[in-house]
Each structure stands twice: as structure tokens, then as C-alpha cells.
mmCIF file of C-alpha atoms in Angstrom:
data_model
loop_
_atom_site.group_PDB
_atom_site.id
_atom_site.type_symbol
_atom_site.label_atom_id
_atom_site.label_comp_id
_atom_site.label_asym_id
_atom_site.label_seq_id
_atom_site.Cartn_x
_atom_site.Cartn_y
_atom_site.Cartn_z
ATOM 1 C CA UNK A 5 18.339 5.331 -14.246
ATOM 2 C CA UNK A 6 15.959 5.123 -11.515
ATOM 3 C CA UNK A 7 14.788 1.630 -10.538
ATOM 4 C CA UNK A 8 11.162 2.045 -11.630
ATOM 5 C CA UNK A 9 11.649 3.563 -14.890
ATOM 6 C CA UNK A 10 10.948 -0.186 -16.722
ATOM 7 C CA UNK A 11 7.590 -0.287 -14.895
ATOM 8 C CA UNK A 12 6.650 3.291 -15.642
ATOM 9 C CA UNK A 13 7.369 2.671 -19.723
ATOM 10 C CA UNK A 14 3.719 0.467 -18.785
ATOM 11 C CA UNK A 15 2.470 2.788 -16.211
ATOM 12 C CA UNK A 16 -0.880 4.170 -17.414
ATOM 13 C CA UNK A 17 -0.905 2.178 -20.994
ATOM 14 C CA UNK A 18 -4.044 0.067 -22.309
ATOM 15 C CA UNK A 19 -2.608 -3.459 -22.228
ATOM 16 C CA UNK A 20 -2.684 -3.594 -26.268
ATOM 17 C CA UNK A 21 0.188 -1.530 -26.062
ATOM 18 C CA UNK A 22 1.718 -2.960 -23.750
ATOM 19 C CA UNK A 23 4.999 -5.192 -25.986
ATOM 20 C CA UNK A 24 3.651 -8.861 -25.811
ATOM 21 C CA UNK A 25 7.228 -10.115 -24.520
ATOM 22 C CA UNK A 26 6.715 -7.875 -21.418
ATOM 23 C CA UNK A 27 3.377 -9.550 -21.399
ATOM 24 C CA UNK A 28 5.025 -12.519 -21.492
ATOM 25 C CA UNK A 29 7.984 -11.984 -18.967
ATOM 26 C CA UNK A 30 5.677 -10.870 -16.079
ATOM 27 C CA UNK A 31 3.267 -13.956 -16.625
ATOM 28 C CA UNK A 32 6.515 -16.232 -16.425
ATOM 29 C CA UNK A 33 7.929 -15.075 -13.872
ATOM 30 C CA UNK A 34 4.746 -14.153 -11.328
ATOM 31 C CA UNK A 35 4.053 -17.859 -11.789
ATOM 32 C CA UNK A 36 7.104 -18.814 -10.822
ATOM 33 C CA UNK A 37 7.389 -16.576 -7.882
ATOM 34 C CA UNK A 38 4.001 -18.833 -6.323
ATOM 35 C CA UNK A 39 5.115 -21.461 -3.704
ATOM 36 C CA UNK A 40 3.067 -23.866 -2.447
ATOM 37 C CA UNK A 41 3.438 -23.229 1.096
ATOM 38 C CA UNK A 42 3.643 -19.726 1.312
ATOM 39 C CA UNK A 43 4.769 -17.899 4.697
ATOM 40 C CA UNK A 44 4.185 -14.111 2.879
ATOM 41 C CA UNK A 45 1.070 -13.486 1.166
ATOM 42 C CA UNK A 46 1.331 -10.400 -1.315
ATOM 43 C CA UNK A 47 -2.437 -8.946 -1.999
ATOM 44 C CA UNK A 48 -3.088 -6.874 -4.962
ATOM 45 C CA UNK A 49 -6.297 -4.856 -4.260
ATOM 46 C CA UNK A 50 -7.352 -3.156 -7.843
ATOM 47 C CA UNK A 51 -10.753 -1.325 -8.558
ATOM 48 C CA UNK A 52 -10.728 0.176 -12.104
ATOM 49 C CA UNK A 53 -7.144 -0.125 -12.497
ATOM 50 C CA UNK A 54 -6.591 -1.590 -15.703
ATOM 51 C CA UNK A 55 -3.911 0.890 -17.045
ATOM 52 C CA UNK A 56 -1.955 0.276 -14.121
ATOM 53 C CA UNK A 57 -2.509 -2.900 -12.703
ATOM 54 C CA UNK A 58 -0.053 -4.041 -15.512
ATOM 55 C CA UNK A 59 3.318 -2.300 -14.427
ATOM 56 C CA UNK A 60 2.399 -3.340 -10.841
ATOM 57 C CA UNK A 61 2.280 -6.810 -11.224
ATOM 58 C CA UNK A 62 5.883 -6.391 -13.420
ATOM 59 C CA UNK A 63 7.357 -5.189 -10.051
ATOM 60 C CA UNK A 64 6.209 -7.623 -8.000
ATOM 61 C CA UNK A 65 7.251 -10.447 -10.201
ATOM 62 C CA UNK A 66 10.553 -9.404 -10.193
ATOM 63 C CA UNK A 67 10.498 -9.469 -6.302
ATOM 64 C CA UNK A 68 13.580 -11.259 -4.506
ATOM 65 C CA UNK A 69 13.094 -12.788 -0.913
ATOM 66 C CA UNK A 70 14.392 -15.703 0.922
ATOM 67 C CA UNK A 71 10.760 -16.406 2.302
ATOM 68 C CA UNK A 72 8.413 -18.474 0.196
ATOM 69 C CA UNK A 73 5.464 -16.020 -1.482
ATOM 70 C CA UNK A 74 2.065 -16.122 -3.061
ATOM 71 C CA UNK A 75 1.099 -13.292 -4.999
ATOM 72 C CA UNK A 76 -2.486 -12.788 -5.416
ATOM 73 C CA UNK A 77 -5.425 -10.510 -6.863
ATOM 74 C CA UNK A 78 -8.857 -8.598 -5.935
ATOM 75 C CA UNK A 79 -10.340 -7.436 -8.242
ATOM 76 C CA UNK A 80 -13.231 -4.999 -6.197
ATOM 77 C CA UNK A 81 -16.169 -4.279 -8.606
ATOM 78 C CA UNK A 82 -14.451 -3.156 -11.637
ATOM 79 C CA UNK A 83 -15.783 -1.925 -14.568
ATOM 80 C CA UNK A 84 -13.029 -1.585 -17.106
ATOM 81 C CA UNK A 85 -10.746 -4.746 -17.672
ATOM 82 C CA UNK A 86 -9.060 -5.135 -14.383
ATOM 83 C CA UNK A 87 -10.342 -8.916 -14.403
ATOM 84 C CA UNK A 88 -9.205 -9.401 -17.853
ATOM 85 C CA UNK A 89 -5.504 -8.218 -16.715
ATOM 86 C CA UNK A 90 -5.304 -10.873 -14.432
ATOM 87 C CA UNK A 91 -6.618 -13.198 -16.141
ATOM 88 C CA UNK A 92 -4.312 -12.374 -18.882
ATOM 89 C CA UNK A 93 -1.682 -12.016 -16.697
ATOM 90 C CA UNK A 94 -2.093 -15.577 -15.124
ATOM 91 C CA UNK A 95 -2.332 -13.961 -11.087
ATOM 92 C CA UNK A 96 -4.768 -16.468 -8.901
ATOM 93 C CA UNK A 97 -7.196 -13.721 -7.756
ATOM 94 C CA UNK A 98 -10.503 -13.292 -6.502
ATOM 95 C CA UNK A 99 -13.741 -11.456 -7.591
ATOM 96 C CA UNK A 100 -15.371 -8.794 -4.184
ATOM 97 C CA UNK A 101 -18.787 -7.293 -5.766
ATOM 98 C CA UNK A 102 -18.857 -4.964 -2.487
ATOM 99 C CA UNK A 103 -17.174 -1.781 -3.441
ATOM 100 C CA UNK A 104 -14.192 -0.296 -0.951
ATOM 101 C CA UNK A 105 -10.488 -1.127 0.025
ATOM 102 C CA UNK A 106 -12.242 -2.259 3.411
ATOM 103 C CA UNK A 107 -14.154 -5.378 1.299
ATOM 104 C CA UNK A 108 -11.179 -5.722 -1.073
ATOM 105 C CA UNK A 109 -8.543 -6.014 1.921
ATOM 106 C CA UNK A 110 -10.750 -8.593 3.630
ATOM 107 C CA UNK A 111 -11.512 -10.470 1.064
ATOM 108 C CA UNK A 112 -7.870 -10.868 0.420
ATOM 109 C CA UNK A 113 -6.972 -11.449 4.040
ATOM 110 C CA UNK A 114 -9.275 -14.381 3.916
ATOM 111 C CA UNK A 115 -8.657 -15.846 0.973
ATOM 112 C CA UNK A 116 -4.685 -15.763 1.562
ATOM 113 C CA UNK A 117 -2.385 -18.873 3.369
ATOM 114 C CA UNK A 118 0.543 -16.756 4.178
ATOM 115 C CA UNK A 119 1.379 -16.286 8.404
ATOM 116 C CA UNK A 120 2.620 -12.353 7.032
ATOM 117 C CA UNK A 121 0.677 -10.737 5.157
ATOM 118 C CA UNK A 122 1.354 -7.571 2.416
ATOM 119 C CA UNK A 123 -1.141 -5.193 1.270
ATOM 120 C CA UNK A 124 -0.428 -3.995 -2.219
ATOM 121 C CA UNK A 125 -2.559 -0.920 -4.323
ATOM 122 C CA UNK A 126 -2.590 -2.061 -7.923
ATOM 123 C CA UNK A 127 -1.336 1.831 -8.437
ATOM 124 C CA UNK A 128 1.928 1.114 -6.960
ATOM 125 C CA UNK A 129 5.184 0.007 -8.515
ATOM 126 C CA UNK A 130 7.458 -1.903 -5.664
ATOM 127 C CA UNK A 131 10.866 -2.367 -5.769
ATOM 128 C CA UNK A 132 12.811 -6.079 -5.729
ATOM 129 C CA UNK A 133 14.266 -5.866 -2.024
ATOM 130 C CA UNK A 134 10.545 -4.477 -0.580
ATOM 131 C CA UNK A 135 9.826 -7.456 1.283
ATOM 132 C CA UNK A 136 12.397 -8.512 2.906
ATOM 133 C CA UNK A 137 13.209 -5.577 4.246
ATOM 134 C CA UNK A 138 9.673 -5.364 5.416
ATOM 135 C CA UNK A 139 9.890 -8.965 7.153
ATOM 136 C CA UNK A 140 13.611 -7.754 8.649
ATOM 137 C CA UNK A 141 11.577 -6.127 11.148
ATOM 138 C CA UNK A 142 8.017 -7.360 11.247
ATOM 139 C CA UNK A 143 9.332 -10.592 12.676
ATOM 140 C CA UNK A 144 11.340 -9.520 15.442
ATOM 141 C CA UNK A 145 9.997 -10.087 18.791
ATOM 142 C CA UNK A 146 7.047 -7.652 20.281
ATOM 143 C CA UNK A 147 6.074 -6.048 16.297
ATOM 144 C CA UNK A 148 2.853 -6.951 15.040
ATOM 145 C CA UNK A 149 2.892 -4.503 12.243
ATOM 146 C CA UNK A 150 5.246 -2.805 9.930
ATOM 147 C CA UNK A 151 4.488 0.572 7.760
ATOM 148 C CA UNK A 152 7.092 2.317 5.150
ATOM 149 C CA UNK A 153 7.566 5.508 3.475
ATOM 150 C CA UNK A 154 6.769 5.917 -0.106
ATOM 151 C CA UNK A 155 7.564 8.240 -2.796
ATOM 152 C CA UNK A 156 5.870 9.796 -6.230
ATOM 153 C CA UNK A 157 7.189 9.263 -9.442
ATOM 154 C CA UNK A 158 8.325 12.772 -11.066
ATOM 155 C CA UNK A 159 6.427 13.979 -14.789
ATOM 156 C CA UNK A 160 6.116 16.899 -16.259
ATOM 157 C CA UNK A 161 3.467 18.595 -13.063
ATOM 158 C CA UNK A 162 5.748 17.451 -10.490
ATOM 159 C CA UNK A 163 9.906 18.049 -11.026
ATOM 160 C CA UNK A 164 12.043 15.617 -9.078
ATOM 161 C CA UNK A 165 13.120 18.491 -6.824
ATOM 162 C CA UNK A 166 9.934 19.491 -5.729
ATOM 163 C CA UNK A 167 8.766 15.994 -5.233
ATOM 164 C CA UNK A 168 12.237 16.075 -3.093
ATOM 165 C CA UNK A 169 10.856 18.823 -0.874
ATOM 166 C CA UNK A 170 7.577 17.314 -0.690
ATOM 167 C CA UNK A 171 8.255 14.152 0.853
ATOM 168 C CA UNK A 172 11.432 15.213 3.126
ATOM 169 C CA UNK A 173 8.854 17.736 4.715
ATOM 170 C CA UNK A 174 6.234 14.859 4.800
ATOM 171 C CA UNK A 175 8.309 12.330 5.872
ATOM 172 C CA UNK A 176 9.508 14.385 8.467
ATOM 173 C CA UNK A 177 6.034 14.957 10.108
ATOM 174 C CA UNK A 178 5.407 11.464 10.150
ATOM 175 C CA UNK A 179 8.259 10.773 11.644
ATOM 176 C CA UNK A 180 7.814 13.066 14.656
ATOM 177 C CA UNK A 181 3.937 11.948 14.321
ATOM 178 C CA UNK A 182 4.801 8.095 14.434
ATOM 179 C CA UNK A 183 6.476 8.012 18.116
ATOM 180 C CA UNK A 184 2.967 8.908 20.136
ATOM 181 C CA UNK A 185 0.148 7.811 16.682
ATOM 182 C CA UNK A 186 1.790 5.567 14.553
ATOM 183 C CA UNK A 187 -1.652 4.021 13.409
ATOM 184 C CA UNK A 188 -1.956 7.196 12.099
ATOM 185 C CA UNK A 189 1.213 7.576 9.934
ATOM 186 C CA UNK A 190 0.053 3.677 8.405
ATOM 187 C CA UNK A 191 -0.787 3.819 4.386
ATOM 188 C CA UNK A 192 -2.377 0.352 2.794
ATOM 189 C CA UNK A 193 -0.165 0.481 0.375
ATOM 190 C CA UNK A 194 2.823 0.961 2.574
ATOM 191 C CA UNK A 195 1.656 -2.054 5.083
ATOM 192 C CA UNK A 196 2.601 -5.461 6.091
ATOM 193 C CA UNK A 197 1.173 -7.365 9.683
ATOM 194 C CA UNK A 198 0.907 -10.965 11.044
ATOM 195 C CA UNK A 199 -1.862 -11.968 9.232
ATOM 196 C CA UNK A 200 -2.898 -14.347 12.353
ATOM 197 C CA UNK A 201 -3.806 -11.556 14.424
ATOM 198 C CA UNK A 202 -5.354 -9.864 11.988
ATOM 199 C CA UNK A 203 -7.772 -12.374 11.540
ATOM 200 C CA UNK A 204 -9.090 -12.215 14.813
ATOM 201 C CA UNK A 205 -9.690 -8.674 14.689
ATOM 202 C CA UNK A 206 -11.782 -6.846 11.856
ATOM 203 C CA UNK A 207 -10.677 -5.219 8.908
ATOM 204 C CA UNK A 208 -13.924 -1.990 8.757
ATOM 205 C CA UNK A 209 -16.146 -1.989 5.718
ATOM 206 C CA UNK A 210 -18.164 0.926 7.068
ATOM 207 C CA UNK A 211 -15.811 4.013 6.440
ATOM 208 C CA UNK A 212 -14.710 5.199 3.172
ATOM 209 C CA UNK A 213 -11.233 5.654 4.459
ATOM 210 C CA UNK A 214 -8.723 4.542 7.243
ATOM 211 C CA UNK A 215 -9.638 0.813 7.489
ATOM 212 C CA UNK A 216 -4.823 0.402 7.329
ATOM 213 C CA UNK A 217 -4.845 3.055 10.203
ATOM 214 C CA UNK A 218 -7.753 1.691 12.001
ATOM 215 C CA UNK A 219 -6.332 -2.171 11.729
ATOM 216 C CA UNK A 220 -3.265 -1.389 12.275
ATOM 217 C CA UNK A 221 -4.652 0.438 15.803
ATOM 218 C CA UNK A 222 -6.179 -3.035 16.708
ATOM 219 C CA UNK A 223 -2.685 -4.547 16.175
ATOM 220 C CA UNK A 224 -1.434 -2.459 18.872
ATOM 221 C CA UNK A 225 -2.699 -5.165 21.697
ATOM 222 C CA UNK A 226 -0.550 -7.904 20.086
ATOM 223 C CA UNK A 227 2.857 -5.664 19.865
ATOM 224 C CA UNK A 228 3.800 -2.413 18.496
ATOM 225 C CA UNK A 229 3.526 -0.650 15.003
ATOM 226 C CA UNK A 230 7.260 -0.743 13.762
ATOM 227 C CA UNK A 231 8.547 2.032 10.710
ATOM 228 C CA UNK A 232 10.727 1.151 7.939
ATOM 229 C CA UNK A 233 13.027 4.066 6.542
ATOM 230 C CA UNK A 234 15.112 2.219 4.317
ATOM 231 C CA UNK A 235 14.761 3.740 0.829
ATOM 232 C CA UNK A 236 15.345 0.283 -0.742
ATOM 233 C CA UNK A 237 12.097 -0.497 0.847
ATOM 234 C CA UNK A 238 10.238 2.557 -0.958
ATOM 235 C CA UNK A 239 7.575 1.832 -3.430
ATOM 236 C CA UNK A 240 6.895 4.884 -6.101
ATOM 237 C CA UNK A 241 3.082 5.773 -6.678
ATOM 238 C CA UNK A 242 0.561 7.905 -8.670
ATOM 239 C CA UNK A 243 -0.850 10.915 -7.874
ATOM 240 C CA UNK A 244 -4.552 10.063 -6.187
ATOM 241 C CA UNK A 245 -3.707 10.947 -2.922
ATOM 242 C CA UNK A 246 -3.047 14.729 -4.143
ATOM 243 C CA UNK A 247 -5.192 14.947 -6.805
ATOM 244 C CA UNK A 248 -4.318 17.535 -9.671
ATOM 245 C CA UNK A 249 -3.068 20.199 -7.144
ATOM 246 C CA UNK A 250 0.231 21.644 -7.574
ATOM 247 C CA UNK A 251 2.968 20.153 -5.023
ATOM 248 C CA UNK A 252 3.129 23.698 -3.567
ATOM 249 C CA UNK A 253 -0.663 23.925 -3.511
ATOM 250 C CA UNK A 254 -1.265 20.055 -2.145
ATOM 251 C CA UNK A 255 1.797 20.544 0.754
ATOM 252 C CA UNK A 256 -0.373 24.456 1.254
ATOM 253 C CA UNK A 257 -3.413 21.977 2.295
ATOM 254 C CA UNK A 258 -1.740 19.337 4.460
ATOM 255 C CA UNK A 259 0.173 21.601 6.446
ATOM 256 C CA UNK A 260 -3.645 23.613 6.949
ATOM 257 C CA UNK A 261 -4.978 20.351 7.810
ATOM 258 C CA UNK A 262 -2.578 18.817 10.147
ATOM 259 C CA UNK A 263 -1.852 22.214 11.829
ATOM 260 C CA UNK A 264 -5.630 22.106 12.848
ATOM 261 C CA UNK A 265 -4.594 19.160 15.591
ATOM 262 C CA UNK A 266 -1.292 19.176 15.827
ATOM 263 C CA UNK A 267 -1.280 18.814 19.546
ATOM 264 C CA UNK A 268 -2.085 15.165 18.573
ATOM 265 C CA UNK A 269 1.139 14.396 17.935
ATOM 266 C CA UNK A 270 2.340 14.683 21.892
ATOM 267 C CA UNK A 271 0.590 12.197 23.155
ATOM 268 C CA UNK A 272 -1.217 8.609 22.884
ATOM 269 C CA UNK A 273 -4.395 8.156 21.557
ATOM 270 C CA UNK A 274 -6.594 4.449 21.853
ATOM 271 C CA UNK A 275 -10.062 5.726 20.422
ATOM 272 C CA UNK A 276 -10.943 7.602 17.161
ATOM 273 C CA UNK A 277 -14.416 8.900 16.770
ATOM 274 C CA UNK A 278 -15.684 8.517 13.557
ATOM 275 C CA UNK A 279 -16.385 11.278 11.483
ATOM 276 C CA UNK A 280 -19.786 11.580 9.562
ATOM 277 C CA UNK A 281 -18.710 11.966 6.210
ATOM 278 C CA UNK A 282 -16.495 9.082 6.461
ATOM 279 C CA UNK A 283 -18.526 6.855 7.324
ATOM 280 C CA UNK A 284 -20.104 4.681 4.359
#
């Protein structure tokens, strides 16, 4: 049985049918996962992510690391009952009215103690060994940043073989793509820094997408952007990255995209220009 399968019995449930002793369990044991001097800081960004939010929080409760952790919420202008989850849920979090993972991740970034800091998507299940794997690397000497791979959970649009072929193909460009533009192969939910030099840089709130890439590019002056390939370090995810395309249609319209500038990939880059319709 695949590692995730617990959280995915919750995955995509209203909470009132969600069992009351799993209700239970992850309130128990988040609370006990909080230290009081925490060096990692685990941030939970959620907007309108009440059916999910739920199995998330299950995984990271049943995280296992050697360094002390907080675990904490934002909860970015929801409509539904993302609030009421944590609150039900017991997680310390913190209300951003301005809408977009930029405001969510900086709100969380400032209202966290830990020196390493963890962005989490409230889509995401993450699995026990995640984050010290993550800090294996992140604090040896010269890294300032640390990105993983991550993988999709299989249902009945998208087999497990075809999700196979997906992500080998995928993780193989980003691998190649990751030696000369690693900012470019970072994912928020799929990133981990030194949360001290992030807070002297700036986390955008003007551009609808990119603000892990584009912090992660500002890291770059205090050491470089390390990978991790370690499958034990692989969260599992939902599907609103690729929308409700086929896997054979949604891999048809990456490999499009990317062939478009694949020249990119051979050489350094230290300036995007931003693109009009990404900009808020």
C-alpha cells in the first residue's frame, strides 16, 4: 500500500465525513508536534481548500524529524470553511485578506520563528521523512535553498503507469533544466530556504505566478539552489497544475511550451522580464 493512501481516504471529503477519531488523531498529534523554540517552520498556505486542507494537515502531523518544528496556517481570503478547519483542527494560523500565494507566503514568512523555513500547499499530502531529508542538504555549507520533485496521486483519469511516464519524462527535463536555471525548476510546494535571508529579500505580490521561482532567484546571492531526488522526500498532489487534460494531452502542451525556449536550458540566466499577463 502506498504511503499516502490513509491521507487520500480524506482527500477531497467535507470534514463531516471525515471519522471524528481521525479528527481527533491529527489535532493530538499536530499539537504535539509544536515546540517552543522552533528551528523549522512548516507554513500551510490554503485559499478555498477546505476539502483538502484536512488530509494535509494528517501528513504533516505524522511528520518525524530530529529538529524542533512549528507547524502553522494561512488561511488567504477563503470563502468556504478553510478557517473553520483550522480552527477545528487546533493549527495556530493566521488570517491574509489580500488574495495570492505571494501575500499568503509572506504573511507566513513573517509571522513564523523558525531559522528554515518550509512552504507547504494545503493540496499536498507529505510524507513522514520530508523534512529531514530536506534539511540533510539545505544546511550544508554554500545552499541557501532546497527544491524536490513531486508526484500525482493515480484515480481513475490518470493510471499509475501513465502518471509513471509523466513524471520520469518531467523529471528528466528538470533535471537537465536545473544545472544552468534551477530557479526555474523551484515549485512552492516543493520548497524549503533559510528563512533569514529570505527576509531581507522580498517575496512578489505583483505576479499571479512564480513568486517560489522568483525568491528562490534572489537566494542565489547567499549560496546556491540545491535539488533533492530522494523519493522518500516526494510529496503526492492534486491535479491543478494540469487541469482536466488527459496526461497525454497535458505532457502534448508542456513539451509545446518548453520546446518554444529550450535554448534556455544551456546557459545562466540573472533577469526575467515580466510578462504582461502575469503580472497582477
Amino acid at each position: 500500500m502506498a504511503w499516502y493512501n490513509k491521507y487520500l481516504s480524506i482527500y477531497d471529503k467535507p470534514i463531516d465525513e471525515i471519522p471524528v477519531a481521525v479528527l481527533d488523531e491529527i489535532r493530538e498529534k499536530l499539537a504535539s508536534s509544536q515546540s517552543r523554540e522552533p528551528v523549522v517552520s512548516v507554513v500551510v498556505i490554503a485559499h478555498n481548500e477546505g476539502r483538502c486542507l484536512a488530509a494535509c494537515l494528517w501528513s504533516l502531523s505524522e511528520l518525524k524529524s530530529s529538529h524542533p518544528l512549528e507547524i502553522i496556517g494561512v488561511n488567504n481570503n477563503s470563502s468556504d470553511n478553510t478557517e473553520d478547519i483550522y480552527k477545528t483542527l487546533g493549527l495556530p494560523y493566521f488570517n491574509e485578506p489580500r488574495q495570492s500565494p505571494g501575500f499568503a507566503r509572506r504573511c507566513g514568512l513573517y509571522n513564523s520563528r523558525g531559522k528554515y523555513h518550509f512552504f507547504i500547499d494545503a493540496d499536498t499530502v507529505y510524507p513522514s521523512g520530508y523534512i529531514d531529508i530536506m534539511m540533510s542538504t539545505l544546511l550544508k555549507p554554500g545552499v541557501s535553498c532546497v527544491g524536490a520533485l513531486w508526484s500525482f496521486y493515480p484515480d481513475e483519469k490518470h493510471s499509475a503507469a501513465g502518471l509513471f511516464i509523466f513524471e520520469a519524462i518531467r523529471d528528466f527535463f528538470l533535471f537537465v533544466q536545473h544545472f544552468k536555471r534551477p530557479e526555474l525548476c523551484v515549485r512552492g510546494m516543493v520548497f524549503a530556504f533559510n528563512a533569514d535571508y529570505a527576509r531581507h529579500e522580498n517575496i512578489r505580490t505583483d505576479i499571479k505566478r512564480g513568486e517560489d521561482g522568483s525568491l528562490a532567484l534572489s537566494l542565489k546571492k547567499y549560496g546556491r539552489i540545491a535539488f533533492i531526488h530522494d523519493r522518500k522526500a516526494r510529496p503526492v498532489t492534486g491535479y491543478g497544475t494540469l487541469g482536466n487534460d488527459s496526461l497525454m494531452k497535458s505532457l502534448m502542451k508542456r513539451v509545446r511550451m518548453q520546446s518554444k525556449g529550450i535554448w534556455r536550458i544551456f546557459y545562466k540566466k540573472e533577469h526575467y522580464e515580466d510578462s504582461k499577463d502575469n503580472l497582477v
